[in-house]
Amino acid sequence: MKYTRWYDKDKNLQALMHVLEALSDEAKLEVTAEILQLLMQNYSPNTDELIEELDDQYVPIRRRWYDKFENLHSAIEILRITDVEDRKEIIEEIFRTIIELLEEYKHSKDLRE
């Protein structure tokens, strides 16, 4: 029996997760900060309710690649419980953020060479 992860049900979300996993740890942390800021500012009007919902769904065993960083784990969990329509917009924003970040890295690398 093949196990389907929650994010494998949406091709864009699945692609995002693969891209996030492939990023360096430093890039993951930068993108995570942007994801959390985006989620909290635009999609989570009631932060207390969000925290309660995350606490209710606490998973004590953390073996997944994104569990390595607490903030990334939280961002992914918030994304998981976000409304499907909002999630589509968020994924687009996250991809834009990743592209901007990669362009900044390329630019700074070009300046050093």
mmCIF file of N, CA and C in Angstrom:
data_model
loop_
_atom_site.group_PDB
_atom_site.id
_atom_site.type_symbol
_atom_site.label_atom_id
_atom_site.label_comp_id
_atom_site.label_asym_id
_atom_site.label_seq_id
_atom_site.Cartn_x
_atom_site.Cartn_y
_atom_site.Cartn_z
ATOM 1 N N MET A 1 0.838 -1.182 0.000
ATOM 2 C CA MET A 1 0.000 0.000 0.000
ATOM 3 C C MET A 1 0.886 1.250 0.000
ATOM 4 N N LYS A 2 0.620 2.148 -0.920
ATOM 5 C CA LYS A 2 1.397 3.382 -1.025
ATOM 6 C C LYS A 2 0.742 4.468 -0.189
ATOM 7 N N TYR A 3 1.557 5.116 0.629
ATOM 8 C CA TYR A 3 1.062 6.190 1.477
ATOM 9 C C TYR A 3 1.120 7.505 0.709
ATOM 10 N N THR A 4 0.022 8.231 0.674
ATOM 11 C CA THR A 4 -0.020 9.533 0.021
ATOM 12 C C THR A 4 0.038 10.612 1.092
ATOM 13 N N ARG A 5 1.052 11.445 0.993
ATOM 14 C CA ARG A 5 1.177 12.550 1.945
ATOM 15 C C ARG A 5 0.130 13.605 1.620
ATOM 16 N N TRP A 6 -0.255 14.380 2.607
ATOM 17 C CA TRP A 6 -1.311 15.375 2.424
ATOM 18 C C TRP A 6 -0.972 16.337 1.300
ATOM 19 N N TYR A 7 0.299 16.659 1.125
ATOM 20 C CA TYR A 7 0.664 17.635 0.097
ATOM 21 C C TYR A 7 0.826 17.013 -1.286
ATOM 22 N N ASP A 8 0.761 15.704 -1.383
ATOM 23 C CA ASP A 8 0.846 15.055 -2.691
ATOM 24 C C ASP A 8 -0.468 15.121 -3.460
ATOM 25 N N LYS A 9 -1.524 15.541 -2.803
ATOM 26 C CA LYS A 9 -2.843 15.600 -3.443
ATOM 27 C C LYS A 9 -2.997 16.818 -4.353
ATOM 28 N N ASP A 10 -2.102 17.785 -4.217
ATOM 29 C CA ASP A 10 -2.124 19.017 -5.011
ATOM 30 C C ASP A 10 -0.767 19.138 -5.697
ATOM 31 N N LYS A 11 -0.752 19.157 -7.020
ATOM 32 C CA LYS A 11 0.517 19.160 -7.763
ATOM 33 C C LYS A 11 1.370 20.392 -7.462
ATOM 34 N N ASN A 12 0.742 21.557 -7.315
ATOM 35 C CA ASN A 12 1.504 22.768 -7.015
ATOM 36 C C ASN A 12 2.102 22.709 -5.617
ATOM 37 N N LEU A 13 1.329 22.218 -4.683
ATOM 38 C CA LEU A 13 1.822 22.082 -3.316
ATOM 39 C C LEU A 13 2.934 21.034 -3.259
ATOM 40 N N GLN A 14 2.763 19.964 -3.974
ATOM 41 C CA GLN A 14 3.782 18.927 -4.029
ATOM 42 C C GLN A 14 5.082 19.499 -4.612
ATOM 43 N N ALA A 15 4.964 20.279 -5.677
ATOM 44 C CA ALA A 15 6.142 20.906 -6.288
ATOM 45 C C ALA A 15 6.814 21.857 -5.305
ATOM 46 N N LEU A 16 6.008 22.632 -4.593
ATOM 47 C CA LEU A 16 6.558 23.555 -3.601
ATOM 48 C C LEU A 16 7.339 22.792 -2.539
ATOM 49 N N MET A 17 6.788 21.714 -2.054
ATOM 50 C CA MET A 17 7.461 20.939 -1.015
ATOM 51 C C MET A 17 8.786 20.377 -1.530
ATOM 52 N N HIS A 18 8.820 19.941 -2.770
ATOM 53 C CA HIS A 18 10.069 19.427 -3.344
ATOM 54 C C HIS A 18 11.103 20.546 -3.475
ATOM 55 N N VAL A 19 10.661 21.726 -3.892
ATOM 56 C CA VAL A 19 11.578 22.863 -4.012
ATOM 57 C C VAL A 19 12.104 23.254 -2.634
ATOM 58 N N LEU A 20 11.215 23.354 -1.656
ATOM 59 C CA LEU A 20 11.645 23.704 -0.302
ATOM 60 C C LEU A 20 12.659 22.699 0.229
ATOM 61 N N GLU A 21 12.392 21.443 0.006
ATOM 62 C CA GLU A 21 13.295 20.398 0.499
ATOM 63 C C GLU A 21 14.679 20.524 -0.127
ATOM 64 N N ALA A 22 14.740 20.953 -1.377
ATOM 65 C CA ALA A 22 16.012 21.039 -2.096
ATOM 66 C C ALA A 22 16.830 22.283 -1.734
ATOM 67 N N LEU A 23 16.217 23.267 -1.098
ATOM 68 C CA LEU A 23 16.928 24.492 -0.743
ATOM 69 C C LEU A 23 17.987 24.222 0.322
ATOM 70 N N SER A 24 18.992 25.073 0.348
ATOM 71 C CA SER A 24 19.983 24.992 1.425
ATOM 72 C C SER A 24 19.289 25.327 2.743
ATOM 73 N N ASP A 25 19.912 24.945 3.842
ATOM 74 C CA ASP A 25 19.318 25.243 5.147
ATOM 75 C C ASP A 25 19.130 26.748 5.336
ATOM 76 N N GLU A 26 20.113 27.521 4.901
ATOM 77 C CA GLU A 26 20.025 28.982 5.019
ATOM 78 C C GLU A 26 18.832 29.520 4.225
ATOM 79 N N ALA A 27 18.678 29.044 3.009
ATOM 80 C CA ALA A 27 17.564 29.488 2.165
ATOM 81 C C ALA A 27 16.229 29.043 2.759
ATOM 82 N N LYS A 28 16.192 27.827 3.304
ATOM 83 C CA LYS A 28 14.961 27.353 3.951
ATOM 84 C C LYS A 28 14.537 28.301 5.063
ATOM 85 N N LEU A 29 15.503 28.735 5.869
ATOM 86 C CA LEU A 29 15.181 29.634 6.978
ATOM 87 C C LEU A 29 14.661 30.978 6.475
ATOM 88 N N GLU A 30 15.274 31.500 5.418
ATOM 89 C CA GLU A 30 14.811 32.775 4.864
ATOM 90 C C GLU A 30 13.409 32.650 4.280
ATOM 91 N N VAL A 31 13.181 31.595 3.527
ATOM 92 C CA VAL A 31 11.862 31.383 2.928
ATOM 93 C C VAL A 31 10.825 31.138 4.019
ATOM 94 N N THR A 32 11.208 30.401 5.051
ATOM 95 C CA THR A 32 10.289 30.137 6.162
ATOM 96 C C THR A 32 9.830 31.427 6.812
ATOM 97 N N ALA A 33 10.751 32.350 7.037
ATOM 98 C CA ALA A 33 10.384 33.635 7.636
ATOM 99 C C ALA A 33 9.370 34.361 6.759
ATOM 100 N N GLU A 34 9.587 34.321 5.452
ATOM 101 C CA GLU A 34 8.652 34.965 4.522
ATOM 102 C C GLU A 34 7.291 34.267 4.528
ATOM 103 N N ILE A 35 7.302 32.942 4.571
ATOM 104 C CA ILE A 35 6.045 32.185 4.591
ATOM 105 C C ILE A 35 5.248 32.531 5.843
ATOM 106 N N LEU A 36 5.919 32.518 6.992
ATOM 107 C CA LEU A 36 5.220 32.819 8.245
ATOM 108 C C LEU A 36 4.661 34.237 8.236
ATOM 109 N N GLN A 37 5.452 35.181 7.750
ATOM 110 C CA GLN A 37 4.982 36.563 7.680
ATOM 111 C C GLN A 37 3.765 36.671 6.765
ATOM 112 N N LEU A 38 3.829 36.053 5.620
ATOM 113 C CA LEU A 38 2.720 36.058 4.666
ATOM 114 C C LEU A 38 1.469 35.446 5.290
ATOM 115 N N LEU A 39 1.620 34.302 5.910
ATOM 116 C CA LEU A 39 0.476 33.616 6.515
ATOM 117 C C LEU A 39 -0.145 34.440 7.633
ATOM 118 N N MET A 40 0.688 34.992 8.479
ATOM 119 C CA MET A 40 0.173 35.729 9.633
ATOM 120 C C MET A 40 -0.468 37.051 9.216
ATOM 121 N N GLN A 41 0.092 37.719 8.234
ATOM 122 C CA GLN A 41 -0.445 39.011 7.817
ATOM 123 C C GLN A 41 -1.717 38.891 6.993
ATOM 124 N N ASN A 42 -1.764 37.904 6.126
ATOM 125 C CA ASN A 42 -2.843 37.872 5.142
ATOM 126 C C ASN A 42 -3.880 36.781 5.322
ATOM 127 N N TYR A 43 -3.532 35.723 6.008
ATOM 128 C CA TYR A 43 -4.444 34.587 6.031
ATOM 129 C C TYR A 43 -4.811 34.112 7.427
ATOM 130 N N SER A 44 -4.288 34.730 8.439
ATOM 131 C CA SER A 44 -4.582 34.303 9.804
ATOM 132 C C SER A 44 -4.964 35.505 10.653
ATOM 133 N N PRO A 45 -6.197 35.971 10.506
ATOM 134 C CA PRO A 45 -6.600 37.150 11.261
ATOM 135 C C PRO A 45 -6.614 36.911 12.769
ATOM 136 N N ASN A 46 -6.815 35.676 13.193
ATOM 137 C CA ASN A 46 -6.844 35.382 14.615
ATOM 138 C C ASN A 46 -5.698 34.436 14.965
ATOM 139 N N THR A 47 -4.590 35.026 15.382
ATOM 140 C CA THR A 47 -3.391 34.254 15.679
ATOM 141 C C THR A 47 -3.609 33.284 16.833
ATOM 142 N N ASP A 48 -4.365 33.697 17.846
ATOM 143 C CA ASP A 48 -4.613 32.814 18.988
ATOM 144 C C ASP A 48 -5.330 31.540 18.562
ATOM 145 N N GLU A 49 -6.342 31.681 17.710
ATOM 146 C CA GLU A 49 -7.059 30.499 17.216
ATOM 147 C C GLU A 49 -6.133 29.598 16.413
ATOM 148 N N LEU A 50 -5.278 30.211 15.626
ATOM 149 C CA LEU A 50 -4.344 29.444 14.812
ATOM 150 C C LEU A 50 -3.407 28.631 15.701
ATOM 151 N N ILE A 51 -2.882 29.254 16.730
ATOM 152 C CA ILE A 51 -1.973 28.560 17.646
ATOM 153 C C ILE A 51 -2.693 27.417 18.350
ATOM 154 N N GLU A 52 -3.924 27.655 18.768
ATOM 155 C CA GLU A 52 -4.704 26.591 19.401
ATOM 156 C C GLU A 52 -4.914 25.421 18.444
ATOM 157 N N GLU A 53 -5.216 25.731 17.193
ATOM 158 C CA GLU A 53 -5.439 24.670 16.213
ATOM 159 C C GLU A 53 -4.162 23.874 15.973
ATOM 160 N N LEU A 54 -3.030 24.564 15.917
ATOM 161 C CA LEU A 54 -1.756 23.865 15.755
ATOM 162 C C LEU A 54 -1.471 22.982 16.960
ATOM 163 N N ASP A 55 -1.745 23.496 18.156
ATOM 164 C CA ASP A 55 -1.536 22.712 19.373
ATOM 165 C C ASP A 55 -2.420 21.475 19.394
ATOM 166 N N ASP A 56 -3.662 21.617 18.928
ATOM 167 C CA ASP A 56 -4.585 20.481 18.893
ATOM 168 C C ASP A 56 -4.098 19.385 17.958
ATOM 169 N N GLN A 57 -3.330 19.770 16.952
ATOM 170 C CA GLN A 57 -2.876 18.804 15.955
ATOM 171 C C GLN A 57 -1.399 18.450 16.134
ATOM 172 N N TYR A 58 -0.903 18.659 17.330
ATOM 173 C CA TYR A 58 0.506 18.407 17.634
ATOM 174 C C TYR A 58 0.888 16.963 17.317
ATOM 175 N N VAL A 59 2.015 16.808 16.636
ATOM 176 C CA VAL A 59 2.532 15.480 16.302
ATOM 177 C C VAL A 59 3.846 15.297 17.062
ATOM 178 N N PRO A 60 3.865 14.412 18.074
ATOM 179 C CA PRO A 60 5.070 14.287 18.898
ATOM 180 C C PRO A 60 6.266 13.660 18.180
ATOM 181 N N ILE A 61 6.013 12.831 17.200
ATOM 182 C CA ILE A 61 7.108 12.189 16.469
ATOM 183 C C ILE A 61 7.349 12.994 15.197
ATOM 184 N N ARG A 62 8.549 13.506 15.092
ATOM 185 C CA ARG A 62 8.863 14.362 13.947
ATOM 186 C C ARG A 62 9.994 13.743 13.145
ATOM 187 N N ARG A 63 9.633 13.087 12.077
ATOM 188 C CA ARG A 63 10.621 12.412 11.238
ATOM 189 C C ARG A 63 10.726 13.033 9.856
ATOM 190 N N ARG A 64 9.856 13.945 9.552
ATOM 191 C CA ARG A 64 9.811 14.491 8.199
ATOM 192 C C ARG A 64 10.948 15.489 7.986
ATOM 193 N N TRP A 65 11.323 15.671 6.725
ATOM 194 C CA TRP A 65 12.451 16.552 6.421
ATOM 195 C C TRP A 65 12.217 17.962 6.924
ATOM 196 N N TYR A 66 10.981 18.437 6.924
ATOM 197 C CA TYR A 66 10.716 19.814 7.340
ATOM 198 C C TYR A 66 10.581 19.968 8.850
ATOM 199 N N ASP A 67 10.667 18.885 9.587
ATOM 200 C CA ASP A 67 10.616 18.958 11.047
ATOM 201 C C ASP A 67 11.955 19.367 11.650
ATOM 202 N N LYS A 68 13.000 19.393 10.840
ATOM 203 C CA LYS A 68 14.343 19.734 11.322
ATOM 204 C C LYS A 68 14.383 21.153 11.909
ATOM 205 N N PHE A 69 13.572 22.041 11.339
ATOM 206 C CA PHE A 69 13.508 23.428 11.805
ATOM 207 C C PHE A 69 12.115 23.695 12.357
ATOM 208 N N GLU A 70 12.043 24.138 13.581
ATOM 209 C CA GLU A 70 10.747 24.372 14.236
ATOM 210 C C GLU A 70 9.876 25.354 13.449
ATOM 211 N N ASN A 71 10.468 26.450 12.976
ATOM 212 C CA ASN A 71 9.681 27.443 12.238
ATOM 213 C C ASN A 71 9.171 26.897 10.909
ATOM 214 N N LEU A 72 9.989 26.118 10.238
ATOM 215 C CA LEU A 72 9.550 25.518 8.978
ATOM 216 C C LEU A 72 8.428 24.524 9.244
ATOM 217 N N HIS A 73 8.580 23.743 10.289
ATOM 218 C CA HIS A 73 7.517 22.805 10.674
ATOM 219 C C HIS A 73 6.209 23.565 10.903
ATOM 220 N N SER A 74 6.276 24.657 11.664
ATOM 221 C CA SER A 74 5.072 25.452 11.949
ATOM 222 C C SER A 74 4.481 26.037 10.675
ATOM 223 N N ALA A 75 5.335 26.562 9.800
ATOM 224 C CA ALA A 75 4.848 27.149 8.545
ATOM 225 C C ALA A 75 4.134 26.104 7.696
ATOM 226 N N ILE A 76 4.704 24.921 7.612
ATOM 227 C CA ILE A 76 4.090 23.853 6.817
ATOM 228 C C ILE A 76 2.770 23.418 7.444
ATOM 229 N N GLU A 77 2.737 23.324 8.765
ATOM 230 C CA GLU A 77 1.497 22.929 9.442
ATOM 231 C C GLU A 77 0.408 23.990 9.257
ATOM 232 N N ILE A 78 0.786 25.262 9.308
ATOM 233 C CA ILE A 78 -0.191 26.331 9.068
ATOM 234 C C ILE A 78 -0.700 26.235 7.635
ATOM 235 N N LEU A 79 0.206 26.004 6.718
ATOM 236 C CA LEU A 79 -0.181 25.845 5.314
ATOM 237 C C LEU A 79 -1.156 24.677 5.158
ATOM 238 N N ARG A 80 -0.906 23.612 5.884
ATOM 239 C CA ARG A 80 -1.760 22.423 5.801
ATOM 240 C C ARG A 80 -3.186 22.711 6.251
ATOM 241 N N ILE A 81 -3.345 23.538 7.282
ATOM 242 C CA ILE A 81 -4.687 23.794 7.816
ATOM 243 C C ILE A 81 -5.353 25.016 7.188
ATOM 244 N N THR A 82 -4.655 25.660 6.266
ATOM 245 C CA THR A 82 -5.207 26.834 5.593
ATOM 246 C C THR A 82 -6.246 26.408 4.555
ATOM 247 N N ASP A 83 -7.241 27.238 4.372
ATOM 248 C CA ASP A 83 -8.280 27.013 3.367
ATOM 249 C C ASP A 83 -7.644 26.734 2.004
ATOM 250 N N VAL A 84 -8.202 25.796 1.268
ATOM 251 C CA VAL A 84 -7.632 25.358 -0.018
ATOM 252 C C VAL A 84 -7.478 26.521 -0.996
ATOM 253 N N GLU A 85 -8.477 27.379 -1.097
ATOM 254 C CA GLU A 85 -8.388 28.517 -2.032
ATOM 255 C C GLU A 85 -7.295 29.491 -1.603
ATOM 256 N N ASP A 86 -7.213 29.782 -0.308
ATOM 257 C CA ASP A 86 -6.143 30.646 0.185
ATOM 258 C C ASP A 86 -4.785 29.999 -0.057
ATOM 259 N N ARG A 87 -4.715 28.702 0.137
ATOM 260 C CA ARG A 87 -3.456 27.980 -0.042
ATOM 261 C C ARG A 87 -2.924 28.148 -1.461
ATOM 262 N N LYS A 88 -3.803 28.164 -2.451
ATOM 263 C CA LYS A 88 -3.366 28.351 -3.840
ATOM 264 C C LYS A 88 -2.648 29.684 -4.001
ATOM 265 N N GLU A 89 -3.230 30.743 -3.437
ATOM 266 C CA GLU A 89 -2.607 32.072 -3.506
ATOM 267 C C GLU A 89 -1.283 32.087 -2.748
ATOM 268 N N ILE A 90 -1.278 31.450 -1.596
ATOM 269 C CA ILE A 90 -0.073 31.416 -0.771
ATOM 270 C C ILE A 90 1.056 30.707 -1.510
ATOM 271 N N ILE A 91 0.749 29.599 -2.154
ATOM 272 C CA ILE A 91 1.766 28.847 -2.895
ATOM 273 C C ILE A 91 2.376 29.716 -3.986
ATOM 274 N N GLU A 92 1.555 30.471 -4.697
ATOM 275 C CA GLU A 92 2.073 31.378 -5.725
ATOM 276 C C GLU A 92 3.014 32.403 -5.109
ATOM 277 N N GLU A 93 2.616 32.965 -3.976
ATOM 278 C CA GLU A 93 3.458 33.951 -3.281
ATOM 279 C C GLU A 93 4.775 33.321 -2.834
ATOM 280 N N ILE A 94 4.710 32.120 -2.321
ATOM 281 C CA ILE A 94 5.923 31.445 -1.852
ATOM 282 C C ILE A 94 6.868 31.184 -3.021
ATOM 283 N N PHE A 95 6.337 30.747 -4.147
ATOM 284 C CA PHE A 95 7.190 30.543 -5.322
ATOM 285 C C PHE A 95 7.843 31.856 -5.749
ATOM 286 N N ARG A 96 7.083 32.954 -5.725
ATOM 287 C CA ARG A 96 7.671 34.262 -6.065
ATOM 288 C C ARG A 96 8.800 34.601 -5.094
ATOM 289 N N THR A 97 8.577 34.341 -3.825
ATOM 290 C CA THR A 97 9.593 34.612 -2.812
ATOM 291 C C THR A 97 10.850 33.786 -3.067
ATOM 292 N N ILE A 98 10.674 32.528 -3.380
ATOM 293 C CA ILE A 98 11.822 31.656 -3.649
ATOM 294 C C ILE A 98 12.585 32.148 -4.874
ATOM 295 N N ILE A 99 11.874 32.545 -5.913
ATOM 296 C CA ILE A 99 12.528 33.058 -7.124
ATOM 297 C C ILE A 99 13.316 34.323 -6.803
ATOM 298 N N GLU A 100 12.718 35.233 -6.037
ATOM 299 C CA GLU A 100 13.419 36.460 -5.645
ATOM 300 C C GLU A 100 14.667 36.135 -4.835
ATOM 301 N N LEU A 101 14.537 35.207 -3.917
ATOM 302 C CA LEU A 101 15.669 34.809 -3.087
ATOM 303 C C LEU A 101 16.794 34.224 -3.936
ATOM 304 N N LEU A 102 16.452 33.362 -4.868
ATOM 305 C CA LEU A 102 17.465 32.769 -5.738
ATOM 306 C C LEU A 102 18.122 33.822 -6.625
ATOM 307 N N GLU A 103 17.341 34.802 -7.087
ATOM 308 C CA GLU A 103 17.912 35.889 -7.886
ATOM 309 C C GLU A 103 18.878 36.721 -7.048
ATOM 310 N N GLU A 104 18.522 36.968 -5.783
ATOM 311 C CA GLU A 104 19.417 37.709 -4.888
ATOM 312 C C GLU A 104 20.713 36.939 -4.666
ATOM 313 N N TYR A 105 20.615 35.634 -4.439
ATOM 314 C CA TYR A 105 21.810 34.812 -4.259
ATOM 315 C C TYR A 105 22.691 34.852 -5.501
ATOM 316 N N LYS A 106 22.072 34.744 -6.670
ATOM 317 C CA LYS A 106 22.835 34.774 -7.918
ATOM 318 C C LYS A 106 23.518 36.128 -8.078
ATOM 319 N N HIS A 107 22.793 37.198 -7.790
ATOM 320 C CA HIS A 107 23.353 38.545 -7.910
ATOM 321 C C HIS A 107 24.523 38.722 -6.941
ATOM 322 N N SER A 108 24.363 38.300 -5.702
ATOM 323 C CA SER A 108 25.446 38.462 -4.730
ATOM 324 C C SER A 108 26.640 37.587 -5.097
ATOM 325 N N LYS A 109 26.396 36.426 -5.673
ATOM 326 C CA LYS A 109 27.482 35.549 -6.122
ATOM 327 C C LYS A 109 28.219 36.201 -7.286
ATOM 328 N N ASP A 110 27.471 36.800 -8.216
ATOM 329 C CA ASP A 110 28.087 37.485 -9.356
ATOM 330 C C ASP A 110 28.955 38.643 -8.886
ATOM 331 N N LEU A 111 28.525 39.354 -7.851
ATOM 332 C CA LEU A 111 29.297 40.478 -7.332
ATOM 333 C C LEU A 111 30.605 40.011 -6.696
ATOM 334 N N ARG A 112 30.588 38.829 -6.093
ATOM 335 C CA ARG A 112 31.793 38.306 -5.440
ATOM 336 C C ARG A 112 32.808 37.784 -6.446
ATOM 337 N N GLU A 113 32.370 37.449 -7.632
ATOM 338 C CA GLU A 113 33.288 36.863 -8.629
ATOM 339 C C GLU A 113 34.013 37.900 -9.426
#
